[in-house]
Short mmCIF file of C-alpha atoms in Angstrom, two decimals:
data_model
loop_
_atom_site.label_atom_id
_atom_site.label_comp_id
_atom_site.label_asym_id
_atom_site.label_seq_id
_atom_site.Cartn_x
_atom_site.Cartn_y
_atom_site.Cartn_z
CA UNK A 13 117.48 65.77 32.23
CA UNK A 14 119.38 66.92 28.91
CA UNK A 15 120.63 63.57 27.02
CA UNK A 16 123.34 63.85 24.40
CA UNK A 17 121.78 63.27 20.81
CA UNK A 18 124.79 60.21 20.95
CA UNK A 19 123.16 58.49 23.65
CA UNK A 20 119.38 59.10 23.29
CA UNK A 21 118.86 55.51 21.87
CA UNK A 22 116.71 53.24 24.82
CA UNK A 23 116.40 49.37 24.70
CA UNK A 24 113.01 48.95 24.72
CA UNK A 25 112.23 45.07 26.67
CA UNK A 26 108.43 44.62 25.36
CA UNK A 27 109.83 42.10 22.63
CA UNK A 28 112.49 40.54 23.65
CA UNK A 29 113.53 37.16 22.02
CA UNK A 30 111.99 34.12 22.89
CA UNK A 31 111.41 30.56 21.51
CA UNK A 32 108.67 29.56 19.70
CA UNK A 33 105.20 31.58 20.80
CA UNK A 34 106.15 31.50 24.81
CA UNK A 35 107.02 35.14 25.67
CA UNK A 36 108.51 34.07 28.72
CA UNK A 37 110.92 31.04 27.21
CA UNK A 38 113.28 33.85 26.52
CA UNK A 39 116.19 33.14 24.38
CA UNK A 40 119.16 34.18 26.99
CA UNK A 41 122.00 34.19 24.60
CA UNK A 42 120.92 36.07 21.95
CA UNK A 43 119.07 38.69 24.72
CA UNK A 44 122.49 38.96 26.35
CA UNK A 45 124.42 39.11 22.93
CA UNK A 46 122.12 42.31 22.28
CA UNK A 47 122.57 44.11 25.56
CA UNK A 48 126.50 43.41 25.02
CA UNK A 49 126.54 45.24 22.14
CA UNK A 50 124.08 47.87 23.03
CA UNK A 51 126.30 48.46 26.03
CA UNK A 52 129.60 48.06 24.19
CA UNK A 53 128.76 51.05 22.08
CA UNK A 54 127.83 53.55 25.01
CA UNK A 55 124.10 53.24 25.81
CA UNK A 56 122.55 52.45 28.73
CA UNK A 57 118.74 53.05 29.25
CA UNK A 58 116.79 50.07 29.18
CA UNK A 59 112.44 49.97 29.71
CA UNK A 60 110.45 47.53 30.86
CA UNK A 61 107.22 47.09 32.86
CA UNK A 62 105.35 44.86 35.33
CA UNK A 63 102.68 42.66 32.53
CA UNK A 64 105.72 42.81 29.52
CA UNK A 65 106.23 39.16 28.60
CA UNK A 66 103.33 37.57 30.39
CA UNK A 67 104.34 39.53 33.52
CA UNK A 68 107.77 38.37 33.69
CA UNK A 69 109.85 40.65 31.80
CA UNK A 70 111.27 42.06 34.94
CA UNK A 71 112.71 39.42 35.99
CA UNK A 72 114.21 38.45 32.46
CA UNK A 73 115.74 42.10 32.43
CA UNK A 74 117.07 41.18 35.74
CA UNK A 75 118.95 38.16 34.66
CA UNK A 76 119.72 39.26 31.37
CA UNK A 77 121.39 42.98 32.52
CA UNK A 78 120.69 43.66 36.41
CA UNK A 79 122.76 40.77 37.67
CA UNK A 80 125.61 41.17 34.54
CA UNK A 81 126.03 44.50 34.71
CA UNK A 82 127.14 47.17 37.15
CA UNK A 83 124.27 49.10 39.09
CA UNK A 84 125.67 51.99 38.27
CA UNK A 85 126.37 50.78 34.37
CA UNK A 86 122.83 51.14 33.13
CA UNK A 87 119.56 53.03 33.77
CA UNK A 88 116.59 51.39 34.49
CA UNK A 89 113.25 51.99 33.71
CA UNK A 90 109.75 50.23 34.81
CA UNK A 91 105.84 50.87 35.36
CA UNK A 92 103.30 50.56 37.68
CA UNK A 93 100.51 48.50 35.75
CA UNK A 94 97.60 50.88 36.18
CA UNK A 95 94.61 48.38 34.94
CA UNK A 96 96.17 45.96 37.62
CA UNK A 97 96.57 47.56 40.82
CA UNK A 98 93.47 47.62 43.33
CA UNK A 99 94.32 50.48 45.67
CA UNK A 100 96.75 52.64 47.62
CA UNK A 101 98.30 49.75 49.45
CA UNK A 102 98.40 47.27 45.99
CA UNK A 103 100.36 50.04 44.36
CA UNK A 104 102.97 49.41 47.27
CA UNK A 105 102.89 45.95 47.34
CA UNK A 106 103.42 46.06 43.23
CA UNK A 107 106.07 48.31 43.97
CA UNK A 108 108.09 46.89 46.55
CA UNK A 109 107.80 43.44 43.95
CA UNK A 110 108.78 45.41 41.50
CA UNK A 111 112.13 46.30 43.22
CA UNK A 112 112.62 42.18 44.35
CA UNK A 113 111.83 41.36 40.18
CA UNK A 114 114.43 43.73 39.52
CA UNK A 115 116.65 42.81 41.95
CA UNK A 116 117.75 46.69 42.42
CA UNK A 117 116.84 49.23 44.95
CA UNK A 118 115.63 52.10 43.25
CA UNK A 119 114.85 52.88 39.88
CA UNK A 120 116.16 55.42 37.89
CA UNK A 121 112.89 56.08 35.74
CA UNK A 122 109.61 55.19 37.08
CA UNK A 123 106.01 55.49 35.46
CA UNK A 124 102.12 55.07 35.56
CA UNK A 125 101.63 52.70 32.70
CA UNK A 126 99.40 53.15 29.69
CA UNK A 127 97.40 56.40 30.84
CA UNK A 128 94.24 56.81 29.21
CA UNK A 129 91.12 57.79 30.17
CA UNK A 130 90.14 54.05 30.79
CA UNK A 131 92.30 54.40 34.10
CA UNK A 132 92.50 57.95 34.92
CA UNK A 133 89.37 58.21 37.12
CA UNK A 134 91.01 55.34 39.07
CA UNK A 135 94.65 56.82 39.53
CA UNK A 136 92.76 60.17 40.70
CA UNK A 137 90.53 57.82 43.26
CA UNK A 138 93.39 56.38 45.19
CA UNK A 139 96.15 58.90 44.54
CA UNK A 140 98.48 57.17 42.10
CA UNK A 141 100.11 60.81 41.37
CA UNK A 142 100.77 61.13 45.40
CA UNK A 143 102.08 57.71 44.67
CA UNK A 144 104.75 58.88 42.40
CA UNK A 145 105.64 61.63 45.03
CA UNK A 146 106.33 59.05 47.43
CA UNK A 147 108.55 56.89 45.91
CA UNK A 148 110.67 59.92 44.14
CA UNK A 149 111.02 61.60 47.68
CA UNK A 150 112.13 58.00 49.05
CA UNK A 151 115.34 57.99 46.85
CA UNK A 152 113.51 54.22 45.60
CA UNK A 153 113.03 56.55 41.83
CA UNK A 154 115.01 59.09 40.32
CA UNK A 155 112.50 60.47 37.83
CA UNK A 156 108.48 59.64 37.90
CA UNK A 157 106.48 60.05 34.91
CA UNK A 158 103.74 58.41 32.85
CA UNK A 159 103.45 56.48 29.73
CA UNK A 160 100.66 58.21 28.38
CA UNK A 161 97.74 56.52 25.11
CA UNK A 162 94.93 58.84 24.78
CA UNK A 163 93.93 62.29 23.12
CA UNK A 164 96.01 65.65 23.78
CA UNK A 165 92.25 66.78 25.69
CA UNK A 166 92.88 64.38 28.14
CA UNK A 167 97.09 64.82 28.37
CA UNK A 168 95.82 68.48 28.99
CA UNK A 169 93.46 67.62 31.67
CA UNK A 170 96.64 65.57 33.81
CA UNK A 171 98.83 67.97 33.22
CA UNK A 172 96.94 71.17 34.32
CA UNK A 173 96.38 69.20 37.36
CA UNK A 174 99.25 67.22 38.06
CA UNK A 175 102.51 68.65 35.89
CA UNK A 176 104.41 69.17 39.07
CA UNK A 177 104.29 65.16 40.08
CA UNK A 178 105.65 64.35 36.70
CA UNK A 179 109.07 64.63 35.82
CA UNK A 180 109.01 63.57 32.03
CA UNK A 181 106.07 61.98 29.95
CA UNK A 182 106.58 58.83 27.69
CA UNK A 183 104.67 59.49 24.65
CA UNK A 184 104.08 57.69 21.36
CA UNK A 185 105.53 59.78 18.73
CA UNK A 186 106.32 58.39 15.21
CA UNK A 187 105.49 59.68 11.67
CA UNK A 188 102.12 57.93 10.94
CA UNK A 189 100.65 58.77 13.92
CA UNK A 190 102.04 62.59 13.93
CA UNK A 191 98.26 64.18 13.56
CA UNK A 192 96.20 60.55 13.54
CA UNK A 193 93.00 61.18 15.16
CA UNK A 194 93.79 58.67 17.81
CA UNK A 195 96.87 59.97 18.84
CA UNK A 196 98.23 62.82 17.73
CA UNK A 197 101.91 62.69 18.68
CA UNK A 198 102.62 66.45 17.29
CA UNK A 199 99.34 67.77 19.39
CA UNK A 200 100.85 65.99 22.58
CA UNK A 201 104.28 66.82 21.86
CA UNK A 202 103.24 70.44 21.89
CA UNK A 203 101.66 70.45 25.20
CA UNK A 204 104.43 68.51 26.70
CA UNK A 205 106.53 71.78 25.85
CA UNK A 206 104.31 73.86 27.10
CA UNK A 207 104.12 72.41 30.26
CA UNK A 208 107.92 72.18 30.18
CA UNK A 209 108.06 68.42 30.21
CA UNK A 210 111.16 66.31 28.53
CA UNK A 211 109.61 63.20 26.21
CA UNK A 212 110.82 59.63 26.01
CA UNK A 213 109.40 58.44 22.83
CA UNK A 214 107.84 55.35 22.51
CA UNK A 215 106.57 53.35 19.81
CA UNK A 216 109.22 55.29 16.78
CA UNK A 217 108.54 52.69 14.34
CA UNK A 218 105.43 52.23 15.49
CA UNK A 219 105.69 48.21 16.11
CA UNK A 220 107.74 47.21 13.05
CA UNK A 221 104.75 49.40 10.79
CA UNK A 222 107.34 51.90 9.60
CA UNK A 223 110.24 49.36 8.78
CA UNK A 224 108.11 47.04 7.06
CA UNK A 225 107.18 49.54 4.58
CA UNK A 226 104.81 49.09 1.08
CA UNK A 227 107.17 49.20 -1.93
CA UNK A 228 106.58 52.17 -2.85
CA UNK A 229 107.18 53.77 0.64
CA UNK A 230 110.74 52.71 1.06
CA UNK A 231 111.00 53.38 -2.72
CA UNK A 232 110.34 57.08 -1.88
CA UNK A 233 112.98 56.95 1.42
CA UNK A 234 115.53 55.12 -0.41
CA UNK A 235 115.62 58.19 -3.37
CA UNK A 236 115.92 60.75 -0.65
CA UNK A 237 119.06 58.71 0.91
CA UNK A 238 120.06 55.36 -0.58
CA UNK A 239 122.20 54.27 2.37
CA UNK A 240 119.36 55.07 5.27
CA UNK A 241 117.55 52.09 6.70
CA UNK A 242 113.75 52.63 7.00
CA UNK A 243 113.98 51.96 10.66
CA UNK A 244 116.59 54.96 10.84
CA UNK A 245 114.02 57.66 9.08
CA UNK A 246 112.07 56.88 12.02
CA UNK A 247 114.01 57.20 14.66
CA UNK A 248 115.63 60.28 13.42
CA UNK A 249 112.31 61.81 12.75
CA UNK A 250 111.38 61.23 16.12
CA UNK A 251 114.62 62.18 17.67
CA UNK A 252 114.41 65.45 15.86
CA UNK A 253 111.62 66.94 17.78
CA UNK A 254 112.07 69.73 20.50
CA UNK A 255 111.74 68.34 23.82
CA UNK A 256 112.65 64.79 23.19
CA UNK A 257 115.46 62.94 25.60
CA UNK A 258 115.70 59.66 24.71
CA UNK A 259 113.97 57.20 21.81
CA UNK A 260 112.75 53.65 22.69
CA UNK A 261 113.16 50.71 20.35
CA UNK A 262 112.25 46.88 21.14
CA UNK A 263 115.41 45.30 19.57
CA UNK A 264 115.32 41.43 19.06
CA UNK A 265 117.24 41.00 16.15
CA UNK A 266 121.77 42.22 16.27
CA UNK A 267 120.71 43.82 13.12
CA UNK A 268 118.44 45.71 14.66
CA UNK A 269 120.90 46.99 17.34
CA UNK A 270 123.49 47.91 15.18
CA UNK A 271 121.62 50.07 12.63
CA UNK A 272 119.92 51.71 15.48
CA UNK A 273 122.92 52.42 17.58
CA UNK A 274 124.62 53.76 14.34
CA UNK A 275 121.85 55.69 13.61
CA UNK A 276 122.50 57.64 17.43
CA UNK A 277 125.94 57.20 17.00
CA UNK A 278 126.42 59.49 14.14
CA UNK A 279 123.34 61.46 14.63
CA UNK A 280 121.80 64.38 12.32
CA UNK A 281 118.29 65.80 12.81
CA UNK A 282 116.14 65.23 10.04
CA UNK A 283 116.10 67.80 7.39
CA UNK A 284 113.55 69.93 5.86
CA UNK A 285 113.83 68.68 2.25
CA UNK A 286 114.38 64.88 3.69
CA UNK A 287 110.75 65.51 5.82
CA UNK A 288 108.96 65.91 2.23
CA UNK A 289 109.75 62.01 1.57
CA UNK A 290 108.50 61.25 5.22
CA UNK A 291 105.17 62.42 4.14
CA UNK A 292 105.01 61.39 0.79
CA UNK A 293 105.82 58.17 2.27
CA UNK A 294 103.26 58.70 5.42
CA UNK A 295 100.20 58.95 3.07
CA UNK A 296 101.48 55.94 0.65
CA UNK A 297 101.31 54.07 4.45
CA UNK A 298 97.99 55.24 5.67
CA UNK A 299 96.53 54.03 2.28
CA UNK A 300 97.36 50.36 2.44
CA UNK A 301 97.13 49.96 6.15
CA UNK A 302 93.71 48.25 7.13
CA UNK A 303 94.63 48.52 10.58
CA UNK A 304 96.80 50.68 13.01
CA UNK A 305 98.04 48.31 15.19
CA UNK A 306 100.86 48.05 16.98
CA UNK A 307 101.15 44.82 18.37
CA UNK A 308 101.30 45.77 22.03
CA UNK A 309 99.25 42.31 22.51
CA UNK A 310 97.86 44.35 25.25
CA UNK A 311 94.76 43.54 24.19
CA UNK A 312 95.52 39.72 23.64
CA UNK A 313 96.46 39.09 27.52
CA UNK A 314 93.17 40.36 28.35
CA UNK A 315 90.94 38.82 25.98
CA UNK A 316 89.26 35.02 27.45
CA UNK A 317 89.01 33.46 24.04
CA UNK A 318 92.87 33.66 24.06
CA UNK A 319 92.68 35.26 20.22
CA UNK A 320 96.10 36.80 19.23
CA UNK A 321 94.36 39.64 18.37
CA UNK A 322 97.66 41.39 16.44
CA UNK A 323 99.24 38.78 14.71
CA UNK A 324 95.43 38.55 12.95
CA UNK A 325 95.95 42.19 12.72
CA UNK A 326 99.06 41.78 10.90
CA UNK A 327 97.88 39.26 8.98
CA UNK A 328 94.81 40.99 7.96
CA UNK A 329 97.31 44.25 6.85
CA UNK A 330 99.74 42.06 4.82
CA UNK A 331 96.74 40.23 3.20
CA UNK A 332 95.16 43.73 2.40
CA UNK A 333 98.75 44.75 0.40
CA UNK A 334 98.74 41.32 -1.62
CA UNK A 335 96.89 41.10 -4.96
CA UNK A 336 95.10 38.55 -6.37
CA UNK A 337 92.70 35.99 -4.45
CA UNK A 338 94.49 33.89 -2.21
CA UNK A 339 97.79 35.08 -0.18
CA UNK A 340 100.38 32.88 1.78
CA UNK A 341 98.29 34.32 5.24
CA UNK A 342 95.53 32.03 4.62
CA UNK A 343 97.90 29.68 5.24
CA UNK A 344 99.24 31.45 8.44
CA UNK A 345 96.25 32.44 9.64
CA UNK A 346 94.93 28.76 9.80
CA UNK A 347 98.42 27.63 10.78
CA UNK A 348 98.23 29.96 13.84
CA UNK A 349 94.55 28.70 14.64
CA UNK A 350 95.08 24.97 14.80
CA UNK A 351 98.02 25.46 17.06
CA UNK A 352 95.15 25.81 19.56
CA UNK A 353 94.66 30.12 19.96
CA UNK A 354 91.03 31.71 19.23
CA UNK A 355 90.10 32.35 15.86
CA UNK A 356 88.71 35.81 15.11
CA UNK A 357 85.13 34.33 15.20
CA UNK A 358 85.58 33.09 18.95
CA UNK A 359 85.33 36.81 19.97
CA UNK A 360 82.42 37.16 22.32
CA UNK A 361 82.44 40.56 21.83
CA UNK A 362 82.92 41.46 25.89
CA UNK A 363 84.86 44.18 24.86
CA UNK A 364 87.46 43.78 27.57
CA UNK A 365 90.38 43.99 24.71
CA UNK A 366 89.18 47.33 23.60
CA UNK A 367 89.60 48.77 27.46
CA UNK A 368 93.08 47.44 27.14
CA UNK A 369 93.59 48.80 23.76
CA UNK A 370 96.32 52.35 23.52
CA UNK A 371 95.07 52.81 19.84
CA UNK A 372 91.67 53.12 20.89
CA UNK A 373 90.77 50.43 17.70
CA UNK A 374 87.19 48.80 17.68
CA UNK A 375 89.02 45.65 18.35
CA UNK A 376 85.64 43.45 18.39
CA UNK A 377 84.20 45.39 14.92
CA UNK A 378 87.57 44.95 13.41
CA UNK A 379 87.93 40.89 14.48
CA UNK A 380 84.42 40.77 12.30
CA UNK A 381 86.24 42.14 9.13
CA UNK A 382 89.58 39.42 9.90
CA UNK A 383 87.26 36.35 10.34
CA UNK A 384 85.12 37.38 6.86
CA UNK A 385 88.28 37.83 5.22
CA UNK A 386 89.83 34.55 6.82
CA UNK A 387 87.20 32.59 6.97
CA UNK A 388 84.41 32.90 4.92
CA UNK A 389 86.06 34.03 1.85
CA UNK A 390 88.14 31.27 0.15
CA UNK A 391 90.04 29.10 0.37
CA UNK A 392 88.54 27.11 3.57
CA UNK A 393 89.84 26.96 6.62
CA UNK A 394 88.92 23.68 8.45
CA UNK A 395 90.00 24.95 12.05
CA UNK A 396 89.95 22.24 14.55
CA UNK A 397 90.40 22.50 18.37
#
C-alpha cells in the first residue's frame, strides 16, 4: 500500500462548499471546479462518510466525482457510522446504502468511523471487525480500516486483538496534537508501526487551527521559509512521518487546492532545523488556544438544543486572542443566535455532545465558560427566538 510522496495528498469531503449555513445546499460548481483541478494535477483519493454533511455527503461526492469521473479515475473512501448502526444486520443494510449513495460497487477504502472507547464495546458486541472481513473478502472493499479518536491505551487494546482485520488505520496526526494528552498522534503513530500498519492522516491542520495561526506563530514559520504557506508546514510535517500513505485535507476554497497540491507536488520531508520553528510555533499555539476544537460539528448534529457548538468554539478562541473589552464576535456570536440556533446557555447539559465528541472536550463545562463570556459580560446580547 506504498503511495508516492507526489500523490499522498487526499480530498477530504467533511467541508465541502455550500451556501449559506445548509451543509447539504452544496455549491456544485465551485465543488466540481475543485475536484477538476485536484484531478488535473494527478491525485485521486477522495474521503467521505455516511453522517458528513447532514448525512448526505455521499451522495454529493457521487454527483460531484462518481458520476463525472471514470470508476477507475479516482479512489474512494467511506465509513460505517459506528454511533448509528444497531446491529449485525443494520451494518449491512448501511452498507449496501452506502454503495446505492455512492453509486459504485465497491469501495476502494473502507472504515469503522470515529473509534473510541464510546463505541468499542459495541463494535466487539455485534462483530463490526468480522464485518470488515466480510466485505474485504466480497471484493465490495479493497482495504478496511478504522478512523480511530481516543488514547494510544485503547489503539493498543484493538490492535492486539484485531490488527489482522485492519488493513491501515486513519489517525489524527498534526503538530499541536503530537503528545496532547487527548490524543497523542506521535504515541499512536508509534504503535501503528509496531503493529505494521500504514496511516492515512487525518485532521493535518487540525480544522483550519494550524493555518489560522496567532501572529507570532506564522511570524516564527515565515523566518524559517518566507515562501511556505502555514497550511504547507502542516502537511509536510505530517507527511514526514514513517508509516504515513496518504494526508487528508477538507479543501473548499481553489486556493486551498492549489497550495496543497503544490505542496505534494514538489514534496520535501520536513527538516530537522525547520522542526525547531514547528515547536516554537506549537507552544506560541497551545498558549492562546482556549479550546482544541476542531470543528467536526460532530457534536452539534447530536446535541437537541441545536447549539453550533464549534462555531461558539471558534468564536470563543478568536475572542480569547483579541485585546481590549469588546471584539467584533460579540457581534457574531449574537448574529449567529438570532438566526434561530441555541445559544450556549440552552445547553441542558445531557451530555450527548460529549459522547460524540473525538477530542474528548467537556463540551457542556466549556459551553458554561462561552455563554459567561458571551453573555453575561458586556456588551448585551438581547437574543430573541
Amino acid at each position: 500500500m506504498d503511495i508516492d510522496a507526489g500523490k499522498m495528498l487526499g480530498f477530504g469531503c467533511m467541508r465541502m462548499p455550500h451556501f449559506n449555513s445548509d451543509p447539504t445546499d452544496i455549491d456544485y460548481p465551485k465543488l466540481n471546479a475543485l475536484i477538476d483541478e485536484f484531478m488535473s494535477r494527478g491525485f485521486s483519493y477522495f474521503d467521505t462518510a455516511y453522517t458528513y454533511h447532514n448525512y448526505q455527503a455521499e451522495k454529493i461526492v457521487r454527483r460531484a466525482l462518481v458520476d463525472r469521473y471514470p470508476r477507475e479515475s479516482f479512489q474512494l473512501a467511506t465509513k460505517l457510522p459506528l454511533r448509528d448502526f444497531k446491529d449485525a444486520a443494520d451494518m449491512r443494510r448501511i452498507f449496501a446504502e452506502q454503495l446505492a449513495n455512492c453509486g459504485v460497487d465497491h469501495f476502494d477504502y473502507y472504515l469503522l468511523h470515529n473509534m473510541g472507547s464510546n463505541v468499542y464495546g459495541k463494535c466487539e458486541q455485534h462483530d463490526a471487525f468480522g464485518f470488515l472481513d466480510e466485505v474485504r473478502s466480497s471484493g465490495k472493499a479493497t482495504f478496511v480500516g478504522m478512523s480511530f479518536h481516543d488514547t494510544p491505551k485503547l489503539l493498543a487494546t484493538i490492535l492486539d486483538k484485531h490488527a489482522e482485520q485492519l488493513d491501515f488505520l486513519q489517525l489524527q496526526v498534526n503538530y499541536v496534537d503530537w503528545e496532547q494528552p487527548a490524543v497523542e498522534s506521535e504515541e499512536c503513530l508509534r504503535l501503528a508501526r509496531r503493529y505494521g500498519k500504514p496511516v492515512i492522516v487525518m485532521e493535518p491542520c487540525k480544522g483550519g487551527t494550524l493555518v489560522n495561526l496567532p501572529d507570532q506563530a506564522r511570524s516564527i514559520l515565515k523566518e524559517a521559509d518566507p515562501q511556505a504557506s502555514t497550511a504547507s508546514w502542516a502537511l509536510r510535517f505530517a507527511a514526514s512521518q514513517p508509516g504515513v500513505i496518504r494526508v487528508l485535507s477538507g479543501m473548499n476554497e481553489m486556493e486551498q487546492v492549489l497550495d496543497n497540491c503544490a505542496t505534494f507536488q514538489s514534496f520535501r520531508p520536513i527538516a530537522e532545523d525547520e522542526l525547531e520553528a514547528v515547536w516554537k510555533a506549537r507552544d506560541i499555539i497551545e498558549a492562546q488556544t482556549a479550546i482544541a476544537c476542531t470543528a467536526c460539528e460532530y457534536c452539534a448534529h447530536t446535541c437537541p438544543k441545536q447549539i453550533p457548538i464549534s462555531k461558539y468554539f471558534s468564536l470563543y478562541n478568536s475572542n480569547k486572542r483579541t485585546t481590549g473589552y469588546f471584539s467584533s464576535q460579540f457581534v457574531y456570536y449574537n448574529n449567529i443566535a438570532q438566526a434561530g440556533s441555541g445559544k450556549a446557555s440552552d445547553c441542558i447539559k445531557c451530555g450527548v455532545c460529549e459522547k460524540a465528541c473525538p477530542q474528548h472536550l467537556p463540551i457542556r463545562e466549556l459551553l458554561s465558560q462561552v455563554a459567561e463570556a458571551f453573555e453575561q459580560q458586556a456588551p448585551p446580547l438581547k437574543v430573541t427566538k
